CSV table of C-alpha atoms in Angstrom, one decimal:
chain,number,residue,atom,x,y,z
A,1,MET,CA,-0.2,0.3,-0.1
A,2,ALA,CA,2.8,2.5,0.7
A,3,GLU,CA,3.7,2.2,-3.2
A,4,ILE,CA,0.1,3.2,-3.9
A,5,LEU,CA,0.0,6.1,-1.5
A,6,ARG,CA,3.4,7.2,-2.4
A,7,ARG,CA,2.0,7.4,-6.1
A,8,ARG,CA,-1.5,8.9,-4.8
A,9,ASP,CA,-1.4,12.1,-7.1
A,10,GLU,CA,-0.5,10.2,-10.3
A,11,ILE,CA,-3.1,7.5,-9.9
A,12,ILE,CA,-5.6,10.1,-9.3
A,13,ARG,CA,-4.5,12.3,-12.1
A,14,ILE,CA,-5.0,8.9,-14.6
A,15,ALA,CA,-8.3,8.4,-13.1
A,16,ALA,CA,-9.4,11.8,-13.5
A,17,ALA,CA,-8.3,11.6,-17.4
A,18,ARG,CA,-10.6,9.0,-17.7
A,19,GLY,CA,-13.8,10.3,-16.1
A,20,ALA,CA,-13.2,8.4,-12.9
A,21,SER,CA,-13.0,10.2,-9.1
A,22,ASN,CA,-13.1,9.0,-5.3
A,23,VAL,CA,-10.3,6.7,-6.4
A,24,ARG,CA,-10.0,4.0,-3.4
A,25,VAL,CA,-8.0,0.6,-2.9
A,26,PHE,CA,-9.5,-2.7,-1.5
A,27,GLY,CA,-8.4,-6.2,-1.5
A,28,SER,CA,-5.1,-7.8,-0.4
A,29,VAL,CA,-3.2,-4.4,-1.0
A,30,ALA,CA,-5.5,-2.4,1.2
A,31,ALA,CA,-5.8,-5.2,3.9
A,32,GLY,CA,-1.6,-5.5,4.0
A,33,ARG,CA,-1.7,-9.1,2.7
A,34,ALA,CA,-0.4,-8.2,-0.8
A,35,ARG,CA,2.7,-10.6,-2.2
A,36,PRO,CA,4.5,-9.4,-5.1
A,37,GLU,CA,2.4,-11.0,-7.5
A,38,SER,CA,-0.8,-9.3,-6.4
A,39,ASP,CA,-3.1,-6.9,-8.5
A,40,VAL,CA,-4.1,-3.7,-7.1
A,41,ASP,CA,-7.7,-3.4,-6.8
A,42,PHE,CA,-9.4,-0.3,-7.4
A,43,LEU,CA,-13.2,1.1,-6.6
A,44,VAL,CA,-13.9,4.2,-8.7
A,45,ASP,CA,-17.0,6.5,-9.4
A,46,LEU,CA,-17.2,7.0,-12.7
A,47,ASP,CA,-18.7,10.5,-14.4
A,48,PRO,CA,-22.0,10.3,-15.7
A,49,GLY,CA,-21.8,9.5,-19.9
A,50,ARG,CA,-18.8,7.4,-19.2
A,51,SER,CA,-18.8,4.0,-20.1
A,52,ALA,CA,-17.2,0.6,-19.9
A,53,LEU,CA,-14.5,1.6,-22.7
A,54,ASP,CA,-13.6,4.5,-20.1
A,55,VAL,CA,-12.9,1.9,-17.7
A,56,SER,CA,-11.1,-0.5,-20.0
A,57,GLU,CA,-8.9,2.3,-20.7
A,58,LEU,CA,-8.1,3.2,-17.3
A,59,ILE,CA,-7.1,-0.4,-16.5
A,60,LEU,CA,-4.5,0.0,-19.4
A,61,ASP,CA,-3.2,3.2,-18.1
A,62,LEU,CA,-2.8,2.1,-14.7
A,63,ARG,CA,-1.3,-1.3,-15.7
A,64,GLU,CA,1.2,0.8,-17.7
A,65,ALA,CA,2.0,3.2,-15.0
A,66,LEU,CA,2.4,0.8,-12.0
A,67,ALA,CA,3.5,-2.1,-14.0
A,68,ARG,CA,1.7,-4.6,-12.1
A,69,ASP,CA,-1.8,-6.1,-12.7
A,70,VAL,CA,-5.0,-3.8,-11.9
A,71,ASP,CA,-8.5,-4.3,-11.5
A,72,VAL,CA,-11.2,-1.5,-11.5
A,73,ILE,CA,-14.4,-1.8,-10.2
A,74,VAL,CA,-17.5,0.6,-10.5
A,75,ILE,CA,-20.5,-0.2,-8.3
A,76,ARG,CA,-23.8,0.5,-9.9
A,77,ARG,CA,-26.2,-1.2,-7.9
A,78,GLU,CA,-26.7,-1.9,-4.3
A,79,SER,CA,-25.8,-5.4,-3.0
A,80,SER,CA,-23.8,-6.8,-0.1
A,81,THR,CA,-20.8,-7.3,-2.1
A,82,ALA,CA,-20.9,-3.5,-3.1
A,83,ASP,CA,-21.4,-3.1,0.9
A,84,LEU,CA,-18.4,-5.2,1.7
A,85,VAL,CA,-16.1,-3.5,-0.7
A,86,ARG,CA,-16.8,0.0,0.3
A,87,ALA,CA,-16.3,-1.0,3.9
A,88,THR,CA,-12.9,-2.5,3.4
A,89,ALA,CA,-11.6,0.2,0.7
A,90,THR,CA,-9.1,2.8,1.5
A,91,PRO,CA,-9.6,6.3,0.1
A,92,LEU,CA,-6.4,7.8,-2.0
């Protein structure tokens, strides 16, 4: 998580360029259980009018910048899983 926090401004800038805001990290990285091969899981809010293509491009941009696998999710409907992700996510 320390590397992600060091690169916070860069990550937020990349996300904003693709219409994403309120960037949060969840999963093994946020929990401090990440291994070198672990991906980074991001939760973002997406601006109105943005699409799955924007999310795909954001994933590619973050993978390139961080030189590791990245997943990005946008919660579009409420569920117990959505609540769990939000509860465990760490804001950048």
